[in-house]
């Protein structure tokens, strides 16, 4: 008896899956792999039902002979273990990012003469509705909020991209690349005070008020499902911060990062070139404690950001503060630096990790952009934030287009660098 293998990464069985099983039965005994929670999460298909329930969904299907667990989005282990005669899949994996998976399967099967069966993907109103429902569920505050904690447990490094609008949110949500035989995408989004302010043509001095910043969060959340880390600047007065915590939590934000500065806050990348005042340990700890007392769920995180290296107060001061902030209840520590080399970040992380093996560590590698996620991960970093690169890439591109139009008194010279009109029209999904 020949064997046919397929892998399901779904929370809901619909007619498309049933069609695959029906087709598979024509070729032999059907084995279905259920993608593990970890692999689903890495593949940005957060399960909305428990793993056992997902296994049962498949076990109960007519025509399924055996159910196995697939622990990786790529098929190497399954194909090597099961050596199926056929692997069957919807033909939606023939292009786009999923093609990397098909190529992987093709290569594996070619080693012993196995074959791929591509089944026409089932496009129906019902299937689209089910897909949309699952996506919408992921966007709901109670699902989205807790996902950052889940990601920290599962991902070697949570890759986080700056977003400041619906459009940049879509880029963080949808960009997938295939390289080194795998698929990669961002895990979370950072709502940077610098970029949110810059998008509004304002300086990064806590001038853009919370109402306006919440509006940005809303714009982003409306079109995305990934977890949000909010740049809360100094958090303002502790008496105000408690309200911010409640609002962010209610909106489904996963974490707020507040920095230990007081008075007129300037962007950290100015360092000591401008006057900035670091908060006292005691006062900042009070703010953390009040924030933690205000929050209503266990999911939300308040992460304390240490500015000692930025303000040249030394490593010992940074570590002293880290200990105090963790004691005060901070759910994580962000350490910032504006040095061109990552050495002081590595030193801080190594020393911090010796004392705290599982308090999440956050790093923003802007001035030391040569460092890789892997290197940071090896020093115990959990979250890497690319805090401003989208804004910095968009501005020169837009400026160049504006200059070209002025120079040539027409748009043709800029045209070849522009996204085709058809593409921009279809960039946004319609309901
Ligand atoms: C931001 O993105 O607004 C930050 C990070 O706070 S930094 O600009 O590096 O201070
Ligand atoms: Mg900021």
Tab-separated table of C-alpha atoms and ligand atoms in Angstrom:
chain	number	residue	atom	x	y	z
A	1	UNK	CA	0.000	0.000	0.000
A	2	UNK	CA	1.375	3.393	-0.988
A	3	UNK	CA	1.368	6.242	1.524
A	4	UNK	CA	0.309	9.848	1.062
A	5	UNK	CA	1.395	12.559	3.476
A	6	UNK	CA	-0.082	15.986	4.058
A	7	UNK	CA	0.403	18.548	6.798
A	8	UNK	CA	-2.361	20.692	8.270
A	9	UNK	CA	-1.655	23.940	10.046
A	10	UNK	CA	-5.160	25.000	10.827
A	11	UNK	CA	-7.566	25.463	13.713
A	12	UNK	CA	-10.639	24.765	11.605
A	13	UNK	CA	-11.296	21.961	9.140
A	14	UNK	CA	-13.133	23.214	6.073
A	15	UNK	CA	-14.079	21.852	2.659
A	16	UNK	CA	-10.569	22.574	1.330
A	17	UNK	CA	-9.026	20.149	3.826
A	18	UNK	CA	-11.718	17.535	3.148
A	19	UNK	CA	-10.999	17.827	-0.541
A	20	UNK	CA	-7.309	17.169	0.070
A	21	UNK	CA	-8.105	14.032	2.083
A	22	UNK	CA	-10.493	12.820	-0.629
A	23	UNK	CA	-7.848	13.312	-3.295
A	24	UNK	CA	-5.141	11.734	-1.124
A	25	UNK	CA	-7.194	8.568	-0.586
A	26	UNK	CA	-7.050	7.909	-4.322
A	27	UNK	CA	-3.280	7.393	-4.060
A	28	UNK	CA	-2.899	5.342	-0.892
A	29	UNK	CA	-3.073	5.387	2.886
A	30	UNK	CA	-3.387	8.907	4.224
A	31	UNK	CA	-1.095	10.181	6.978
A	32	UNK	CA	-1.762	13.696	8.235
A	33	UNK	CA	0.824	15.757	10.079
A	34	UNK	CA	-0.472	18.351	12.521
A	35	UNK	CA	1.900	21.280	12.813
A	36	UNK	CA	3.035	21.793	16.408
A	37	UNK	CA	2.066	24.937	18.307
A	38	UNK	CA	5.686	26.163	18.239
A	39	UNK	CA	5.937	25.768	14.476
A	40	UNK	CA	2.508	27.372	13.970
A	41	UNK	CA	3.595	30.338	16.055
A	42	UNK	CA	6.881	30.683	14.183
A	43	UNK	CA	4.926	30.533	10.943
A	44	UNK	CA	2.649	33.290	12.235
A	45	UNK	CA	-0.411	31.054	12.392
A	46	UNK	CA	-1.063	31.400	16.068
A	47	UNK	CA	-3.316	28.533	17.127
A	48	UNK	CA	-6.602	29.739	18.555
A	49	UNK	CA	-7.485	26.297	19.951
A	50	UNK	CA	-5.389	23.888	22.020
A	51	UNK	CA	-3.036	21.386	20.395
A	52	UNK	CA	-4.998	18.326	21.589
A	53	UNK	CA	-8.129	19.783	20.066
A	54	UNK	CA	-6.307	20.310	16.767
A	55	UNK	CA	-5.123	16.693	16.844
A	56	UNK	CA	-8.670	15.491	17.508
A	57	UNK	CA	-10.042	17.533	14.623
A	58	UNK	CA	-7.817	15.555	12.269
A	59	UNK	CA	-8.158	12.180	14.005
A	60	UNK	CA	-11.913	12.343	13.548
A	61	UNK	CA	-11.752	12.842	9.803
A	62	UNK	CA	-12.910	10.025	7.556
A	63	UNK	CA	-10.136	8.677	5.399
A	64	UNK	CA	-7.260	9.561	7.741
A	65	UNK	CA	-5.252	6.474	8.621
A	66	UNK	CA	-2.673	8.002	10.930
A	67	UNK	CA	-2.027	11.336	12.594
A	68	UNK	CA	1.504	12.486	13.424
A	69	UNK	CA	3.011	15.671	14.821
A	70	UNK	CA	5.096	17.809	12.466
A	71	UNK	CA	7.427	20.006	14.496
A	72	UNK	CA	8.891	22.156	11.786
A	73	UNK	CA	7.416	24.079	8.909
A	74	UNK	CA	9.921	22.377	6.608
A	75	UNK	CA	9.286	18.681	5.925
A	76	UNK	CA	12.790	17.169	6.365
A	77	UNK	CA	12.116	15.124	9.473
A	78	UNK	CA	8.686	13.909	8.410
A	79	UNK	CA	9.748	12.872	4.935
A	80	UNK	CA	12.869	11.150	6.246
A	81	UNK	CA	10.898	9.285	8.891
A	82	UNK	CA	7.803	8.372	6.889
A	83	UNK	CA	9.253	8.221	3.375
A	84	UNK	CA	5.804	8.776	1.845
A	85	UNK	CA	5.249	7.909	-1.811
A	86	UNK	CA	3.333	11.162	-2.202
A	87	UNK	CA	3.043	14.514	-0.480
A	88	UNK	CA	-0.202	16.273	-1.246
A	89	UNK	CA	-0.941	19.989	-0.748
A	90	UNK	CA	-3.150	22.767	-2.084
A	91	UNK	CA	-1.543	24.443	-5.087
A	92	UNK	CA	-1.408	27.749	-3.210
A	93	UNK	CA	2.126	26.731	-2.252
A	94	UNK	CA	3.299	26.988	-5.865
A	95	UNK	CA	4.228	30.655	-5.552
A	96	UNK	CA	4.761	33.315	-2.907
A	97	UNK	CA	6.646	32.576	0.297
A	98	UNK	CA	5.146	29.082	0.637
A	99	UNK	CA	6.994	28.029	-2.515
A	100	UNK	CA	10.074	27.544	-0.323
A	101	UNK	CA	8.199	24.768	1.478
A	102	UNK	CA	7.183	23.139	-1.794
A	103	UNK	CA	10.797	23.339	-3.048
A	104	UNK	CA	11.957	21.710	0.180
A	105	UNK	CA	9.479	18.842	-0.258
A	106	UNK	CA	10.372	18.444	-3.933
A	107	UNK	CA	14.050	18.137	-3.095
A	108	UNK	CA	13.372	15.611	-0.289
A	109	UNK	CA	11.105	13.435	-2.443
A	110	UNK	CA	13.482	13.490	-5.406
A	111	UNK	CA	16.037	11.612	-3.293
A	112	UNK	CA	13.956	8.410	-3.488
A	113	UNK	CA	11.465	8.984	-6.297
A	114	UNK	CA	8.519	10.316	-4.266
A	115	UNK	CA	6.056	12.697	-5.891
A	116	UNK	CA	4.179	15.878	-5.105
A	117	UNK	CA	0.458	16.114	-5.795
A	118	UNK	CA	-0.792	19.681	-6.129
A	119	UNK	CA	-4.540	19.931	-5.574
A	120	UNK	CA	-6.297	23.055	-6.862
A	121	UNK	CA	-6.788	25.297	-3.823
A	122	UNK	CA	-10.425	25.543	-2.753
A	123	UNK	CA	-11.488	29.159	-3.171
A	124	UNK	CA	-15.015	29.495	-1.841
A	125	UNK	CA	-16.938	32.024	0.132
A	126	UNK	CA	-17.083	29.659	3.073
A	127	UNK	CA	-13.304	29.034	3.102
A	128	UNK	CA	-12.577	32.778	2.837
A	129	UNK	CA	-14.994	33.460	5.662
A	130	UNK	CA	-13.358	30.857	7.904
A	131	UNK	CA	-9.852	32.194	7.120
A	132	UNK	CA	-10.975	35.743	7.831
A	133	UNK	CA	-12.587	34.678	11.115
A	134	UNK	CA	-9.403	33.015	12.347
A	135	UNK	CA	-7.395	36.114	11.417
A	136	UNK	CA	-9.876	38.413	13.106
A	137	UNK	CA	-9.767	36.310	16.248
A	138	UNK	CA	-5.995	36.729	16.387
A	139	UNK	CA	-6.452	40.486	16.258
A	140	UNK	CA	-8.745	40.529	19.275
A	141	UNK	CA	-7.187	42.141	22.369
A	142	UNK	CA	-7.354	39.047	24.581
A	143	UNK	CA	-5.551	36.902	21.989
A	144	UNK	CA	-3.076	39.483	20.795
A	145	UNK	CA	-2.049	40.760	24.231
A	146	UNK	CA	-0.698	37.454	25.533
A	147	UNK	CA	1.229	36.553	22.412
A	148	UNK	CA	4.375	38.484	23.284
A	149	UNK	CA	4.915	36.348	26.389
A	150	UNK	CA	4.328	33.216	24.287
A	151	UNK	CA	6.809	34.403	21.674
A	152	UNK	CA	9.494	35.146	24.260
A	153	UNK	CA	9.202	31.540	25.462
A	154	UNK	CA	9.366	30.067	21.988
A	155	UNK	CA	11.515	32.263	19.726
A	156	UNK	CA	15.292	32.442	20.119
A	157	UNK	CA	14.837	36.187	19.466
A	158	UNK	CA	11.568	38.093	18.990
A	159	UNK	CA	12.192	40.183	15.859
A	160	UNK	CA	10.336	43.454	16.192
A	161	UNK	CA	9.839	46.130	13.554
A	162	UNK	CA	8.951	49.789	14.010
A	163	UNK	CA	5.497	50.766	12.758
A	164	UNK	CA	3.738	54.126	12.881
A	165	UNK	CA	0.691	53.785	10.580
A	166	UNK	CA	-1.668	51.254	9.064
A	167	UNK	CA	0.608	50.991	6.053
A	168	UNK	CA	3.803	50.300	8.000
A	169	UNK	CA	1.758	47.901	10.135
A	170	UNK	CA	0.895	45.985	6.959
A	171	UNK	CA	4.571	45.775	6.061
A	172	UNK	CA	5.414	44.300	9.468
A	173	UNK	CA	2.437	41.962	9.224
A	174	UNK	CA	2.873	40.666	5.713
A	175	UNK	CA	6.538	40.762	4.774
A	176	UNK	CA	7.871	37.222	4.478
A	177	UNK	CA	11.192	36.254	2.962
A	178	UNK	CA	12.586	32.918	2.053
A	179	UNK	CA	16.264	32.324	2.626
A	180	UNK	CA	18.552	29.538	3.771
A	181	UNK	CA	15.737	27.098	3.080
A	182	UNK	CA	13.420	28.667	5.637
A	183	UNK	CA	10.802	31.383	5.921
A	184	UNK	CA	11.332	34.512	7.945
A	185	UNK	CA	9.092	37.270	9.128
A	186	UNK	CA	8.743	39.766	11.956
A	187	UNK	CA	7.233	38.540	15.194
A	188	UNK	CA	6.073	41.797	16.749
A	189	UNK	CA	5.690	45.558	16.183
A	190	UNK	CA	7.243	48.526	17.992
A	191	UNK	CA	5.322	51.774	18.142
A	192	UNK	CA	8.280	54.092	18.419
A	193	UNK	CA	7.844	57.544	19.937
A	194	UNK	CA	10.498	58.830	17.522
A	195	UNK	CA	8.767	57.550	14.410
A	196	UNK	CA	5.222	58.237	15.579
A	197	UNK	CA	6.293	61.844	16.268
A	198	UNK	CA	8.309	62.121	13.050
A	199	UNK	CA	5.358	60.885	10.980
A	200	UNK	CA	3.421	63.800	12.455
A	201	UNK	CA	6.269	66.241	11.777
A	202	UNK	CA	6.854	66.688	15.521
A	203	UNK	CA	9.973	66.345	17.701
A	204	UNK	CA	10.402	63.279	19.914
A	205	UNK	CA	9.868	65.113	23.223
A	206	UNK	CA	6.620	63.589	24.504
A	207	UNK	CA	4.824	66.357	22.641
A	208	UNK	CA	2.478	64.029	20.734
A	209	UNK	CA	-0.120	63.350	23.388
A	210	UNK	CA	-1.442	59.934	24.413
A	211	UNK	CA	-4.780	60.430	22.665
A	212	UNK	CA	-2.947	60.855	19.396
A	213	UNK	CA	-0.588	57.940	20.112
A	214	UNK	CA	-3.577	55.721	20.907
A	215	UNK	CA	-5.034	56.705	17.532
A	216	UNK	CA	-1.823	55.400	15.911
A	217	UNK	CA	-2.140	52.146	17.847
A	218	UNK	CA	-5.718	51.807	16.666
A	219	UNK	CA	-4.812	52.406	13.013
A	220	UNK	CA	-2.166	49.696	13.246
A	221	UNK	CA	-4.270	47.212	15.168
A	222	UNK	CA	-7.141	47.507	12.741
A	223	UNK	CA	-5.077	45.972	9.934
A	224	UNK	CA	-2.687	43.612	11.761
A	225	UNK	CA	-2.642	40.661	14.148
A	226	UNK	CA	0.924	40.693	15.520
A	227	UNK	CA	1.665	41.754	19.093
A	228	UNK	CA	2.438	45.388	19.842
A	229	UNK	CA	5.168	46.809	22.073
A	230	UNK	CA	4.460	50.445	22.852
A	231	UNK	CA	7.175	53.029	23.425
A	232	UNK	CA	5.781	54.821	26.472
A	233	UNK	CA	8.636	57.381	26.707
A	234	UNK	CA	9.058	58.230	30.408
A	235	UNK	CA	5.529	57.079	31.203
A	236	UNK	CA	4.857	60.668	32.366
A	237	UNK	CA	3.639	61.237	35.889
A	238	UNK	CA	3.131	57.958	37.738
A	239	UNK	CA	-0.402	59.118	38.496
A	240	UNK	CA	-1.019	59.362	34.738
A	241	UNK	CA	0.960	56.240	33.846
A	242	UNK	CA	-1.537	54.004	35.661
A	243	UNK	CA	-4.255	55.172	33.284
A	244	UNK	CA	-2.000	54.601	30.280
A	245	UNK	CA	-1.391	51.036	31.448
A	246	UNK	CA	-5.119	50.372	31.695
A	247	UNK	CA	-5.806	51.835	28.255
A	248	UNK	CA	-2.984	49.957	26.553
A	249	UNK	CA	-4.007	46.725	28.191
A	250	UNK	CA	-7.610	47.167	27.126
A	251	UNK	CA	-6.548	47.854	23.548
A	252	UNK	CA	-4.607	44.575	23.423
A	253	UNK	CA	-1.082	46.025	23.540
A	254	UNK	CA	1.324	43.418	24.932
A	255	UNK	CA	3.964	45.599	26.561
A	256	UNK	CA	4.884	49.160	27.355
A	257	UNK	CA	8.521	50.177	27.683
A	258	UNK	CA	9.209	53.197	29.867
A	259	UNK	CA	12.581	54.892	30.213
A	260	UNK	CA	14.145	56.164	33.423
A	261	UNK	CA	14.237	59.854	32.545
A	262	UNK	CA	12.418	62.867	33.943
A	263	UNK	CA	11.647	66.355	32.742
A	264	UNK	CA	11.916	67.261	29.082
A	265	UNK	CA	12.680	63.946	27.429
A	266	UNK	CA	14.920	64.033	24.378
A	267	UNK	CA	15.636	61.149	22.055
A	268	UNK	CA	18.276	58.815	23.488
A	269	UNK	CA	20.349	58.908	20.341
A	270	UNK	CA	21.247	62.536	21.207
A	271	UNK	CA	22.918	61.084	24.306
A	272	UNK	CA	24.772	63.746	26.286
A	273	UNK	CA	24.742	66.250	23.391
A	274	UNK	CA	21.539	67.677	24.862
A	275	UNK	CA	20.500	68.088	28.437
A	276	UNK	CA	18.535	65.098	29.736
A	277	UNK	CA	17.940	64.017	33.312
A	278	UNK	CA	17.876	60.458	34.527
A	279	UNK	CA	15.208	59.600	37.059
A	280	UNK	CA	16.132	58.524	40.587
A	281	UNK	CA	15.980	54.790	41.181
A	282	UNK	CA	13.428	55.236	43.931
A	283	UNK	CA	11.076	57.424	41.900
A	284	UNK	CA	11.233	55.191	38.821
A	285	UNK	CA	10.620	52.083	40.942
A	286	UNK	CA	7.508	53.750	42.352
A	287	UNK	CA	6.260	54.306	38.810
A	288	UNK	CA	6.857	50.661	37.902
A	289	UNK	CA	5.111	49.470	41.045
A	290	UNK	CA	2.106	51.707	40.486
A	291	UNK	CA	1.856	50.516	36.880
A	292	UNK	CA	2.035	46.864	37.904
A	293	UNK	CA	-0.640	47.396	40.531
A	294	UNK	CA	-2.903	49.040	37.947
A	295	UNK	CA	-2.847	46.280	35.344
A	296	UNK	CA	-5.703	43.816	35.260
A	297	UNK	CA	-4.329	40.830	33.341
A	298	UNK	CA	-1.245	38.659	33.809
A	299	UNK	CA	-0.455	39.018	30.117
A	300	UNK	CA	0.556	42.672	29.963
A	301	UNK	CA	4.226	43.561	30.479
A	302	UNK	CA	5.848	46.696	31.843
A	303	UNK	CA	9.442	46.783	30.669
A	304	UNK	CA	11.919	49.155	32.296
A	305	UNK	CA	14.382	50.919	30.022
A	306	UNK	CA	17.730	51.900	31.454
A	307	UNK	CA	19.417	55.036	30.132
A	308	UNK	CA	22.634	54.808	32.179
A	309	UNK	CA	24.836	53.908	29.205
A	310	UNK	CA	23.217	56.572	27.007
A	311	UNK	CA	23.857	59.193	29.719
A	312	UNK	CA	27.367	57.845	30.451
A	313	UNK	CA	26.658	56.844	34.019
A	314	UNK	CA	28.546	53.589	33.709
A	315	UNK	CA	27.898	49.868	33.687
A	316	UNK	CA	27.595	49.505	37.457
A	317	UNK	CA	24.867	52.122	37.558
A	318	UNK	CA	23.023	50.301	34.753
A	319	UNK	CA	23.207	47.001	36.640
A	320	UNK	CA	22.242	48.585	39.938
A	321	UNK	CA	19.159	50.018	38.292
A	322	UNK	CA	18.334	46.733	36.539
A	323	UNK	CA	18.282	44.934	39.892
A	324	UNK	CA	16.109	47.610	41.474
A	325	UNK	CA	13.660	47.698	38.555
A	326	UNK	CA	13.268	43.908	38.537
A	327	UNK	CA	12.702	44.011	42.300
A	328	UNK	CA	10.040	46.684	41.754
A	329	UNK	CA	8.188	44.286	39.449
A	330	UNK	CA	9.406	45.140	35.933
A	331	UNK	CA	8.590	42.289	33.541
A	332	UNK	CA	11.703	42.901	31.491
A	333	UNK	CA	14.675	45.205	31.029
A	334	UNK	CA	15.601	47.219	27.976
A	335	UNK	CA	19.206	48.344	27.883
A	336	UNK	CA	20.052	51.092	25.419
A	337	UNK	CA	23.349	52.294	23.972
A	338	UNK	CA	24.403	54.652	21.230
A	339	UNK	CA	27.924	53.316	20.834
A	340	UNK	CA	29.050	52.197	17.391
A	341	UNK	CA	30.098	48.814	18.770
A	342	UNK	CA	27.861	46.432	20.730
A	343	UNK	CA	30.503	45.721	23.424
A	344	UNK	CA	28.826	47.537	26.306
A	345	UNK	CA	25.495	45.922	25.417
A	346	UNK	CA	27.125	42.487	25.431
A	347	UNK	CA	28.779	43.210	28.782
A	348	UNK	CA	25.531	44.374	30.358
A	349	UNK	CA	23.589	41.395	29.016
A	350	UNK	CA	26.220	38.863	30.126
A	351	UNK	CA	26.390	40.300	33.625
A	352	UNK	CA	22.611	40.624	33.892
A	353	UNK	CA	22.068	37.043	32.701
A	354	UNK	CA	24.421	35.724	35.401
A	355	UNK	CA	21.999	37.066	37.991
A	356	UNK	CA	18.656	36.644	36.215
A	357	UNK	CA	18.266	33.729	33.903
A	358	UNK	CA	14.765	34.420	32.675
A	359	UNK	CA	13.909	38.102	32.959
A	360	UNK	CA	13.392	39.187	29.332
A	361	UNK	CA	16.034	41.482	27.858
A	362	UNK	CA	15.326	43.988	25.085
A	363	UNK	CA	17.884	45.678	22.827
A	364	UNK	CA	17.589	48.319	20.098
A	365	UNK	CA	20.581	47.962	17.757
A	366	UNK	CA	20.417	51.283	15.884
A	367	UNK	CA	23.946	52.681	16.196
A	368	UNK	CA	25.549	49.215	16.267
A	369	UNK	CA	23.522	47.815	13.386
A	370	UNK	CA	26.282	45.382	12.372
A	371	UNK	CA	25.298	43.079	15.220
A	372	UNK	CA	23.143	40.086	14.279
A	373	UNK	CA	20.115	38.739	16.085
A	374	UNK	CA	22.018	35.513	16.651
A	375	UNK	CA	24.889	37.302	18.389
A	376	UNK	CA	22.475	39.238	20.572
A	377	UNK	CA	20.584	36.023	21.332
A	378	UNK	CA	23.819	34.359	22.423
A	379	UNK	CA	24.209	37.123	25.048
A	380	UNK	CA	20.723	36.417	26.389
A	381	UNK	CA	18.720	39.021	24.463
A	382	UNK	CA	15.060	38.055	23.952
A	383	UNK	CA	13.646	40.954	21.943
A	384	UNK	CA	15.455	42.862	19.204
A	385	UNK	CA	13.757	46.062	18.071
A	386	UNK	CA	14.478	47.639	14.678
A	387	UNK	CA	13.256	50.960	15.974
A	388	UNK	CA	13.364	53.424	13.085
A	389	UNK	CA	14.601	51.794	9.877
A	390	UNK	CA	11.253	51.913	8.048
A	391	UNK	CA	10.919	55.641	8.615
A	392	UNK	CA	14.547	56.259	7.655
A	393	UNK	CA	14.130	54.332	4.426
A	394	UNK	CA	10.838	55.982	3.444
A	395	UNK	CA	11.910	59.582	3.970
A	396	UNK	CA	14.815	59.675	1.471
A	397	UNK	CA	12.762	57.758	-1.103
A	398	UNK	CA	9.891	60.238	-0.862
A	399	UNK	CA	12.229	63.227	-0.855
A	400	UNK	CA	14.004	61.988	-3.964
A	401	UNK	CA	10.696	61.586	-5.798
A	402	UNK	CA	9.605	65.087	-4.783
A	403	UNK	CA	12.921	66.518	-6.015
A	404	UNK	CA	12.728	64.662	-9.342
A	405	UNK	CA	9.220	65.937	-10.024
A	406	UNK	CA	10.352	69.494	-9.275
A	407	UNK	CA	13.429	69.102	-11.441
A	408	UNK	CA	11.791	67.570	-14.519
A	409	UNK	CA	8.323	69.114	-14.205
A	410	UNK	CA	6.823	65.696	-14.730
A	411	UNK	CA	6.745	62.349	-12.885
A	412	UNK	CA	8.188	60.036	-15.510
A	413	UNK	CA	11.781	60.131	-14.187
A	414	UNK	CA	10.577	58.877	-10.802
A	415	UNK	CA	8.199	56.334	-12.271
A	416	UNK	CA	10.545	53.377	-12.576
A	417	UNK	CA	11.268	53.432	-8.843
A	418	UNK	CA	7.584	53.516	-7.941
A	419	UNK	CA	5.262	50.717	-6.992
A	420	UNK	CA	2.906	50.032	-9.910
A	421	UNK	CA	-0.551	51.555	-9.457
A	422	UNK	CA	-2.180	48.153	-9.734
A	423	UNK	CA	-0.069	46.872	-6.871
A	424	UNK	CA	-0.880	49.749	-4.562
A	425	UNK	CA	-4.559	49.320	-5.340
A	426	UNK	CA	-4.454	45.691	-4.277
A	427	UNK	CA	-2.046	46.120	-1.359
A	428	UNK	CA	-4.903	46.626	1.037
A	429	UNK	CA	-7.280	43.745	1.648
A	430	UNK	CA	-10.945	44.598	1.386
A	431	UNK	CA	-13.507	42.947	3.604
B	1	LIG	C1	12.145	55.167	19.733
B	1	LIG	O1	12.135	54.439	18.734
B	1	LIG	O2	11.407	56.138	19.852
B	1	LIG	C2	13.061	54.887	20.843
B	1	LIG	C3	14.313	54.163	20.573
B	1	LIG	O3	12.787	55.300	21.936
B	1	LIG	S1	15.521	55.385	20.334
B	1	LIG	O4	15.077	56.272	19.279
B	1	LIG	O5	16.754	54.708	19.965
B	1	LIG	O6	15.694	56.105	21.579
B	2	LIG	MG1	11.211	56.669	21.978
